[in-house]
Amino acid sequence: KVVSAAEAVGIGQELCRAMSAVHGAGLLHRDIKTQNVMRAEDGRIVLMDFGTGRELDDDASSDLAGTPLYLAPEVLEGQQATVQSDIYSLGVLLYHLVTSSYPVHASTIRGVRRAHERGERTAVRTARHGVSRKLARVIDRAINPQPERRYQAADALGMDLAALKPRSTVVRLAYATGVAAALILLPAMLALLGDRVNWLTLPFIGKRNEPKNTGVLWGTVTRLVTARPAFRTCRHWWRR
């Protein structure tokens, strides 16, 4: 079942916090997959089943354990499990949540290993075009076949996921209110200052995800300034 991007991001953030705690305690999970993630009655996401868990410096962590489709390529090749291999598994989990598929397709461990060796990986947006480019980049980085190119810590992955969450309605309303107030007050300020002003500073930071508000504010200020001869030579600073 495909879940929404917002839900997948929320689940991913909670799992990153759980993984960070596990890794911080010097442990590896080694079997992160959808079947080992549960939602508690209070809505919390819980990472379960540490049956294959090992200490970070335990040589036994090189023993093959886990679910093949979620295992990092280097683990399938017999290398020791690491923080990065746990992150790979979480990346596959996120991939599955938003596509209902997996990066590689095979029914046996040998088949999965061969698929990795041949580079037969399916990118997130190839599996499902509706996934946003930003979310796809985060997931693709988490499941990069090269451990050193993945996130080096669960916290780093969690931060990138947090950056994908849209601002709350309250924050957006406050931003829109500020823009509206500026548009109302600016004509009065210009009339009051008259010709004594030879520069105008706009103390607004354009938000990339607020192009409409930014455009409205800039367009209105431009019209107000160019409509008055005294301000046609004003300099404008626009922080982005």
Backbone as numpy.savetxt, mean C-alpha at the origin, in Angstrom:
# Nx Ny Nz CAx CAy CAz Cx Cy Cz
-12.73 -16.36 -3.34 -13.57 -15.17 -3.34 -12.69 -13.92 -3.34
-12.96 -13.02 -4.26 -12.21 -11.76 -4.35 -12.79 -10.77 -3.34
-11.91 -10.12 -2.60 -12.36 -9.09 -1.66 -12.00 -7.73 -2.24
-12.60 -6.69 -1.70 -12.31 -5.34 -2.18 -10.87 -4.96 -1.83
-10.35 -4.00 -2.58 -8.99 -3.54 -2.30 -8.88 -2.99 -0.89
-9.90 -2.24 -0.46 -9.87 -1.66 0.87 -9.82 -2.73 1.95
-10.60 -3.79 1.76 -10.60 -4.88 2.75 -9.27 -5.61 2.74
-8.73 -5.87 1.56 -7.44 -6.55 1.46 -6.34 -5.73 2.12
-6.37 -4.42 1.92 -5.37 -3.55 2.53 -5.50 -3.59 4.05
-6.73 -3.55 4.56 -6.94 -3.61 6.00 -6.45 -4.91 6.60
-6.76 -6.02 5.93 -6.28 -7.33 6.40 -4.76 -7.37 6.36
-4.19 -6.87 5.27 -2.74 -6.87 5.15 -2.06 -6.07 6.25
-2.63 -4.93 6.60 -2.05 -4.11 7.67 -2.04 -4.85 8.99
-3.15 -5.49 9.32 -3.21 -6.22 10.59 -2.25 -7.39 10.61
-2.12 -8.07 9.48 -1.17 -9.19 9.41 0.26 -8.70 9.49
0.53 -7.53 8.94 1.88 -6.97 9.05 2.22 -6.68 10.50
1.25 -6.17 11.26 1.49 -5.92 12.68 1.76 -7.24 13.42
0.98 -8.27 13.07 1.17 -9.57 13.70 2.54 -10.14 13.34
2.91 -10.05 12.06 4.20 -10.56 11.61 5.35 -9.80 12.26
5.19 -8.50 12.40 6.23 -7.69 13.03 6.46 -8.15 14.47
5.38 -8.46 15.16 5.50 -8.95 16.54 6.18 -10.31 16.58
5.81 -11.17 15.64 6.40 -12.52 15.57 7.90 -12.41 15.28
8.24 -11.64 14.28 9.65 -11.49 13.92 10.44 -10.78 15.02
9.78 -9.83 15.67 10.43 -9.12 16.77 10.75 -10.03 17.94
9.98 -11.12 18.06 10.22 -12.10 19.12 11.25 -13.14 18.69
11.82 -12.95 17.49 12.85 -13.88 17.01 12.30 -15.15 16.41
11.07 -15.09 15.89 10.42 -16.27 15.33 10.02 -16.06 13.88
9.84 -17.17 13.18 9.30 -17.18 11.83 8.01 -18.00 11.84
7.04 -17.60 11.03 5.79 -18.37 10.96 5.93 -19.54 9.99
6.39 -19.26 8.79 6.70 -20.23 7.74 5.48 -20.85 7.05
4.28 -20.51 7.45 3.12 -21.08 6.76 1.97 -20.07 6.73
2.28 -18.86 6.30 1.25 -17.82 6.19 0.42 -18.09 4.95
-0.87 -18.25 5.12 -1.80 -18.50 4.02 -3.20 -18.15 4.48
-4.14 -18.08 3.56 -5.49 -17.67 3.91 -6.12 -18.59 4.96
-5.82 -19.88 4.88 -6.42 -20.83 5.84 -5.94 -20.61 7.26
-4.82 -19.92 7.43 -4.28 -19.67 8.76 -4.56 -18.25 9.25
-5.50 -17.62 8.60 -5.91 -16.27 9.02 -7.40 -16.31 9.33
-7.75 -15.86 10.53 -9.15 -15.89 10.97 -9.57 -14.50 11.43
-10.87 -14.26 11.32 -11.42 -13.01 11.84 -12.10 -13.30 13.18
-11.65 -12.65 14.23 -12.23 -12.85 15.56 -13.61 -12.22 15.65
-14.34 -12.54 16.71 -15.70 -12.02 16.88 -15.73 -10.50 16.95
-14.65 -9.91 17.45 -14.61 -8.45 17.55 -14.09 -7.79 16.27
-13.88 -8.60 15.22 -13.46 -8.06 13.93 -11.96 -8.08 13.69
-11.19 -8.39 14.71 -9.73 -8.41 14.54 -9.31 -9.56 13.63
-8.24 -9.33 12.88 -7.66 -10.38 12.04 -6.58 -11.08 12.87
-6.65 -12.40 12.93 -5.74 -13.17 13.78 -4.93 -14.14 12.92
-3.62 -14.12 13.11 -2.73 -15.07 12.44 -2.59 -16.30 13.32
-2.89 -17.45 12.76 -2.95 -18.68 13.57 -1.98 -19.74 13.05
-1.98 -20.88 13.77 -1.25 -22.10 13.41 0.25 -21.87 13.25
0.94 -21.91 14.38 2.39 -21.77 14.38 3.08 -23.13 14.45
2.40 -24.15 13.92 2.94 -25.50 13.98 4.26 -25.67 13.25
4.46 -24.88 12.19 5.72 -24.97 11.46 6.68 -23.84 11.83
6.31 -23.06 12.82 7.15 -21.93 13.23 8.51 -22.37 13.75
9.49 -21.52 13.55 10.85 -21.78 14.02 11.48 -20.48 14.48
12.57 -20.61 15.24 13.34 -19.44 15.60 14.12 -18.96 14.39
14.35 -17.66 14.34 15.03 -17.07 13.18 16.39 -17.70 12.90
17.13 -18.04 13.95 18.48 -18.58 13.77 18.52 -20.10 13.87
17.36 -20.74 13.75 17.28 -22.20 13.84 17.61 -22.82 12.48
18.64 -23.67 12.45 19.02 -24.32 11.18 17.89 -25.18 10.63
16.99 -25.61 11.51 15.89 -26.46 11.06 14.91 -25.70 10.17
15.03 -24.36 10.16 14.14 -23.56 9.33 14.44 -23.74 7.86
15.50 -24.50 7.52 15.77 -24.82 6.12 14.99 -26.04 5.68
14.36 -26.75 6.64 13.51 -27.88 6.28 12.31 -27.34 5.51
11.94 -28.04 4.45 10.81 -27.58 3.64 9.51 -27.75 4.42
8.84 -26.66 4.65 7.58 -26.68 5.38 6.70 -25.56 4.87
5.41 -25.78 4.90 4.49 -24.76 4.43 3.68 -25.25 3.24
2.92 -24.35 2.66 2.05 -24.68 1.53 2.74 -24.23 0.25
2.98 -25.16 -0.70 3.81 -24.87 -1.88 3.51 -23.57 -2.60
2.25 -23.26 -2.87 1.93 -22.06 -3.63 2.28 -20.77 -2.89
2.44 -20.87 -1.57 2.77 -19.69 -0.75 4.25 -19.63 -0.42
5.02 -20.65 -0.79 6.43 -20.70 -0.42 7.28 -19.84 -1.35
8.24 -19.14 -0.77 9.16 -18.32 -1.56 10.05 -19.22 -2.40
10.47 -18.76 -3.58 11.31 -19.57 -4.47 12.56 -20.11 -3.80
13.22 -19.28 -2.99 14.47 -19.73 -2.36 14.23 -20.83 -1.34
13.07 -20.82 -0.70 12.74 -21.88 0.26 12.51 -23.20 -0.49
11.86 -23.11 -1.64 11.64 -24.30 -2.47 12.95 -24.88 -2.97
13.97 -24.02 -3.07 15.29 -24.49 -3.52 16.12 -25.04 -2.38
15.57 -25.03 -1.18 16.27 -25.62 -0.04 16.99 -24.63 0.86
16.83 -23.32 0.56 17.47 -22.32 1.41 16.68 -22.12 2.71
17.34 -21.52 3.68 16.73 -21.30 4.98 15.63 -20.24 4.90
14.55 -20.49 5.62 13.46 -19.52 5.70 13.94 -18.26 6.42
13.40 -17.12 6.01 13.81 -15.83 6.58 12.59 -14.94 6.75
12.83 -13.76 7.27 11.76 -12.76 7.35 11.21 -12.49 5.96
12.10 -12.44 4.95 11.66 -12.15 3.59 10.80 -13.28 3.01
11.04 -14.51 3.42 10.18 -15.59 2.92 8.79 -15.54 3.55
8.71 -15.09 4.80 7.40 -14.86 5.42 6.66 -13.72 4.70
7.42 -12.67 4.34 6.81 -11.54 3.62 6.32 -12.00 2.25
7.07 -12.87 1.61 6.63 -13.41 0.32 5.28 -14.12 0.49
5.16 -14.93 1.52 3.91 -15.66 1.76 2.75 -14.70 1.99
3.00 -13.63 2.72 1.94 -12.64 2.94 1.58 -11.95 1.62
2.58 -11.72 0.79 2.31 -11.13 -0.52 1.42 -12.03 -1.37
1.68 -13.33 -1.31 0.83 -14.29 -2.05 -0.58 -14.26 -1.49
-0.71 -14.16 -0.18 -2.03 -14.08 0.45 -2.79 -12.86 -0.06
-2.13 -11.71 -0.10 -2.76 -10.50 -0.60 -3.13 -10.64 -2.08
-2.23 -11.24 -2.84 -2.47 -11.52 -4.25 -3.75 -12.35 -4.41
-3.86 -13.37 -3.59 -5.02 -14.26 -3.68 -6.31 -13.54 -3.28
-6.22 -12.66 -2.28 -7.41 -11.94 -1.84 -7.99 -11.06 -2.94
-7.14 -10.44 -3.73 -7.64 -9.49 -4.73 -7.80 -10.09 -6.13
-7.31 -11.34 -6.32 -7.44 -11.97 -7.65 -8.10 -13.34 -7.61
-8.19 -13.95 -6.43 -8.66 -15.34 -6.24 -7.78 -16.33 -7.01
-6.55 -15.91 -7.29 -5.61 -16.76 -8.01 -4.26 -16.73 -7.28
-3.23 -17.29 -7.91 -1.89 -17.32 -7.33 -0.86 -16.88 -8.36
0.29 -16.39 -7.90 1.31 -15.92 -8.84 1.82 -17.01 -9.78
1.90 -18.25 -9.27 2.31 -19.38 -10.11 1.23 -20.45 -10.02
1.16 -21.28 -11.05 0.13 -22.32 -11.10 0.78 -23.68 -11.27
0.54 -24.56 -10.32 1.05 -25.93 -10.37 0.35 -26.72 -9.27
0.30 -28.02 -9.44 -0.41 -28.87 -8.48 0.53 -29.65 -7.57
1.84 -29.56 -7.82 2.81 -30.27 -6.99 3.96 -29.33 -6.62
4.71 -29.73 -5.59 5.88 -28.94 -5.20 6.86 -28.83 -6.36
7.07 -29.94 -7.05 7.99 -29.95 -8.18 7.51 -29.00 -9.27
6.21 -28.98 -9.51 5.65 -28.09 -10.51 5.80 -26.62 -10.14
5.60 -26.33 -8.86 5.76 -24.95 -8.39 7.22 -24.52 -8.52
8.13 -25.42 -8.17 9.56 -25.11 -8.27 9.94 -24.81 -9.73
9.44 -25.64 -10.64 9.74 -25.44 -12.06 9.17 -24.12 -12.57
7.97 -23.80 -12.13 7.35 -22.54 -12.56 8.20 -21.35 -12.13
8.74 -21.41 -10.91 9.61 -20.33 -10.44 10.91 -20.29 -11.24
11.48 -21.45 -11.52 12.73 -21.51 -12.26 12.58 -20.92 -13.66
11.42 -21.12 -14.26 11.16 -20.63 -15.61 10.64 -19.19 -15.63
10.43 -18.64 -14.44 9.91 -17.28 -14.38 8.47 -17.18 -14.81
7.72 -18.24 -14.62 6.31 -18.27 -15.05 5.41 -17.70 -13.96
5.62 -16.43 -13.69 4.80 -15.73 -12.69 3.82 -14.81 -13.39
2.63 -14.71 -12.82 1.60 -13.83 -13.38 1.50 -12.58 -12.51
1.70 -11.44 -13.12 1.62 -10.18 -12.38 0.19 -9.96 -11.90
0.05 -9.19 -10.83 -1.26 -8.97 -10.22 -2.27 -8.43 -11.22
-1.91 -7.38 -11.95 -2.86 -6.75 -12.86 -3.12 -7.58 -14.10
-2.27 -8.56 -14.37 -2.55 -9.50 -15.45 -3.61 -10.49 -14.99
-3.53 -10.88 -13.72 -4.52 -11.79 -13.16 -5.88 -11.13 -12.99
-5.85 -9.84 -12.65 -7.11 -9.09 -12.50 -6.85 -7.62 -12.79
-7.38 -7.15 -13.90 -7.10 -5.79 -14.36 -7.66 -4.73 -13.43
-8.67 -5.07 -12.64 -9.30 -4.08 -11.78 -8.48 -3.66 -10.57
-7.38 -4.35 -10.31 -6.53 -3.99 -9.16 -5.78 -2.71 -9.48
-5.78 -1.77 -8.55 -5.10 -0.50 -8.80 -3.61 -0.71 -8.98
-3.00 0.19 -9.73 -1.56 0.08 -9.99 -0.75 0.20 -8.69
-1.18 1.07 -7.79 -0.45 1.26 -6.54 -0.48 0.01 -5.69
-1.64 -0.61 -5.56 -1.74 -1.84 -4.77 -0.97 -2.96 -5.46
-1.06 -3.02 -6.78 -0.33 -4.05 -7.52 1.18 -3.93 -7.30
1.69 -2.67 -7.28 3.13 -2.48 -7.06 3.56 -2.98 -5.69
2.72 -2.75 -4.69 3.05 -3.20 -3.33 3.10 -4.73 -3.29
2.07 -5.37 -3.87 2.02 -6.83 -3.85 3.16 -7.42 -4.67
3.39 -6.87 -5.86 4.46 -7.40 -6.71 5.83 -7.28 -6.04
6.02 -6.23 -5.26 7.29 -6.10 -4.54 7.38 -7.16 -3.44
6.29 -7.41 -2.76 6.30 -8.41 -1.68 6.60 -9.81 -2.20
6.19 -10.10 -3.45 6.39 -11.45 -4.00 7.52 -11.48 -5.03
8.38 -10.49 -4.98 9.52 -10.49 -5.90 10.32 -11.79 -5.71
10.72 -12.47 -6.78 11.46 -13.73 -6.63 12.82 -13.57 -5.95
13.34 -12.35 -5.94 14.63 -12.10 -5.30 14.40 -11.54 -3.89
14.80 -12.26 -2.86 14.54 -11.83 -1.47 15.02 -10.41 -1.16
16.16 -10.02 -1.71 16.72 -8.70 -1.40 15.90 -7.57 -2.02
15.03 -7.89 -2.95 14.21 -6.87 -3.59 12.81 -6.79 -3.00
12.53 -7.66 -2.05 11.25 -7.59 -1.34 11.36 -6.58 -0.21
10.25 -6.38 0.48 10.29 -5.57 1.70 11.20 -6.31 2.69
12.01 -5.54 3.39 12.95 -6.16 4.32 12.37 -6.33 5.72
11.20 -5.78 5.94 10.53 -5.92 7.23 9.03 -5.79 7.03
8.27 -6.45 7.89 6.81 -6.40 7.80 6.30 -4.98 8.01
6.98 -4.21 8.86 6.57 -2.83 9.11 6.62 -1.99 7.83
7.63 -2.23 7.01 7.77 -1.47 5.76 6.61 -1.78 4.82
6.25 -3.04 4.73 5.10 -3.43 3.91 3.83 -2.81 4.47
3.69 -2.84 5.79 2.51 -2.26 6.43 2.38 -0.77 6.17
3.51 -0.06 6.14 3.49 1.38 5.88 3.02 1.68 4.46
3.48 0.89 3.51 3.05 1.10 2.12 1.57 0.78 1.95
1.09 -0.22 2.67 -0.34 -0.54 2.62 -1.15 0.59 3.24
-0.66 1.13 4.35 -1.38 2.22 5.02 -1.49 3.44 4.11
-0.48 3.67 3.28 -0.49 4.82 2.38 -1.56 4.68 1.29
-2.06 3.46 1.10 -3.08 3.23 0.07 -4.48 3.51 0.57
-4.64 3.62 1.89 -5.98 3.83 2.43 -6.43 5.26 2.17
-7.64 5.45 1.66 -8.14 6.80 1.40 -8.36 7.55 2.69
-8.25 8.87 2.62 -8.49 9.67 3.81 -9.94 9.56 4.22
-10.17 9.69 5.50 -11.53 9.57 6.02 -12.42 10.68 5.52
-13.72 10.46 5.60 -14.69 11.46 5.18 -14.53 12.75 5.97
-14.20 12.62 7.27 -14.03 13.79 8.13 -12.89 14.66 7.64
-11.76 14.03 7.30 -10.60 14.77 6.83 -10.90 15.44 5.50
-11.57 14.73 4.60 -11.91 15.30 3.31 -12.88 16.47 3.44
-13.82 16.34 4.39 -14.77 17.41 4.62 -14.06 18.66 5.15
-13.10 18.45 6.05 -12.35 19.57 6.60 -11.54 20.26 5.51
-10.95 19.49 4.63 -10.16 20.04 3.53 -11.06 20.87 2.60
-12.22 20.29 2.26 -13.16 20.99 1.37 -13.66 22.28 2.02
-13.90 22.24 3.35 -14.36 23.43 4.06 -13.31 24.53 4.01
-12.04 24.16 4.18 -10.95 25.13 4.12 -10.86 25.78 2.74
-11.01 24.97 1.70 -10.96 25.49 0.34 -12.11 26.47 0.12
-13.31 26.09 0.57 -14.48 26.95 0.40 -14.29 28.28 1.13
-13.74 28.22 2.34 -13.52 29.45 3.12 -12.54 30.37 2.41
-11.50 29.79 1.83 -10.51 30.59 1.11 -11.14 31.29 -0.09
-11.98 30.58 -0.80 -12.62 31.16 -1.97 -13.55 32.30 -1.60
-14.17 32.20 -0.43 -15.09 33.24 0.02 -14.34 34.48 0.50
-13.24 34.26 1.23 -12.53 35.37 1.85 -11.55 36.08 0.91
-11.05 35.38 -0.08 -10.00 35.95 -0.92 -10.43 37.23 -1.64
-11.62 37.31 -2.26 -11.99 38.56 -2.93 -12.01 39.75 -1.97
-12.52 39.54 -0.74 -12.57 40.62 0.24 -11.17 41.07 0.63
-10.24 40.11 0.77 -8.86 40.44 1.13 -8.20 41.26 0.02
-8.44 40.86 -1.23 -7.85 41.59 -2.35 -8.39 43.01 -2.42
-9.70 43.15 -2.18 -10.31 44.48 -2.23 -9.77 45.37 -1.11
-9.55 44.77 0.07 -9.07 45.52 1.22 -7.63 45.98 1.03
-6.79 45.12 0.47 -5.38 45.45 0.30 -5.14 46.37 -0.88
-6.02 46.31 -1.86 -5.91 47.20 -3.01 -4.60 47.06 -3.75
-4.02 48.20 -4.17 -2.82 48.17 -5.00 -1.53 48.08 -4.19
-1.64 47.97 -2.90 -0.44 47.94 -2.06 0.28 46.60 -2.11
-0.37 45.58 -2.65 0.20 44.24 -2.66 0.85 43.95 -4.00
2.10 43.54 -4.00 2.74 43.15 -5.25 3.12 41.68 -5.28
2.68 40.95 -4.30 2.86 39.50 -4.33 1.74 38.83 -3.56
1.50 37.62 -3.91 0.40 36.85 -3.31 0.88 35.44 -3.04
0.79 35.03 -1.80 1.20 33.68 -1.42 -0.04 32.83 -1.15
-0.06 31.64 -1.72 -1.17 30.72 -1.51 -0.72 29.64 -0.54
-1.16 29.68 0.70 -0.69 28.72 1.71 -1.43 27.40 1.66
-1.67 26.88 0.47 -2.38 25.62 0.34 -1.47 24.60 -0.32
-1.49 23.42 0.18 -0.69 22.34 -0.39 -1.60 21.50 -1.27
-1.29 21.42 -2.55 -2.12 20.62 -3.45 -1.98 19.15 -3.15
-3.08 18.46 -2.94 -3.06 17.03 -2.68 -3.22 16.27 -3.98
-2.41 15.27 -4.18 -2.49 14.52 -5.43 -3.84 13.84 -5.60
-4.42 13.45 -4.47 -5.71 12.77 -4.59 -6.87 13.74 -4.44
-6.59 15.05 -4.56 -7.66 16.05 -4.51 -7.53 16.98 -5.72
-7.42 16.44 -6.94 -7.18 17.29 -8.10 -8.31 18.27 -8.37
-9.53 17.89 -8.06 -10.65 18.77 -8.34 -10.61 20.01 -7.45
-10.41 19.82 -6.14 -10.34 20.96 -5.23 -9.17 21.86 -5.57
-8.02 21.24 -5.84 -6.84 22.00 -6.18 -7.08 22.84 -7.45
-7.66 22.22 -8.45 -7.93 22.92 -9.69 -8.90 24.06 -9.52
-9.94 23.85 -8.72 -10.92 24.90 -8.49 -10.28 26.09 -7.80
-9.46 25.82 -6.76 -8.83 26.91 -6.02 -7.88 27.70 -6.91
-7.03 26.99 -7.65 -6.06 27.66 -8.50 -6.75 28.45 -9.60
-7.75 27.84 -10.24 -8.46 28.52 -11.31 -9.16 29.77 -10.83
-9.75 29.72 -9.64 -10.47 30.87 -9.11 -9.50 31.99 -8.77
-8.39 31.66 -8.13 -7.39 32.68 -7.77 -6.85 33.33 -9.03
-6.58 32.53 -10.06 -6.05 33.07 -11.30 -7.03 34.07 -11.92
-8.32 33.72 -11.92 -9.32 34.61 -12.48 -9.43 35.90 -11.67
-9.37 35.78 -10.34 -9.48 36.96 -9.48 -8.31 37.91 -9.69
-7.10 37.33 -9.82 -5.91 38.14 -9.96 -5.84 38.80 -11.33
-6.08 38.01 -12.39 -5.95 38.55 -13.74 -7.06 39.55 -14.06
-8.16 39.50 -13.29 -9.26 40.43 -13.53 -8.93 41.83 -13.04
-7.88 41.95 -12.20 -7.53 43.25 -11.65 -6.14 43.65 -12.16
-6.03 44.76 -12.87 -4.74 45.17 -13.45 -3.62 45.24 -12.44
-3.94 45.64 -11.20 -2.89 45.82 -10.19 -2.24 44.50 -9.80
-2.90 43.39 -10.11 -2.36 42.10 -9.69 -1.85 41.26 -10.85
-1.86 41.82 -12.05 -1.47 41.01 -13.19 0.01 40.63 -13.18
0.82 41.39 -12.44 2.25 41.08 -12.37 2.60 40.37 -11.07
1.59 39.91 -10.35 1.85 39.21 -9.08 2.60 37.92 -9.33
3.42 37.57 -8.38 4.07 36.27 -8.42 3.25 35.30 -7.59
3.16 34.07 -8.06 2.35 33.08 -7.35 3.24 31.90 -6.93
3.09 31.55 -5.70 3.78 30.35 -5.21 2.72 29.27 -4.99
2.94 28.15 -5.63 1.95 27.06 -5.50 2.69 25.82 -5.04
2.53 25.47 -3.79 3.22 24.30 -3.22 2.50 23.03 -3.60
3.26 22.05 -4.11 2.67 20.76 -4.49 3.34 19.65 -3.69
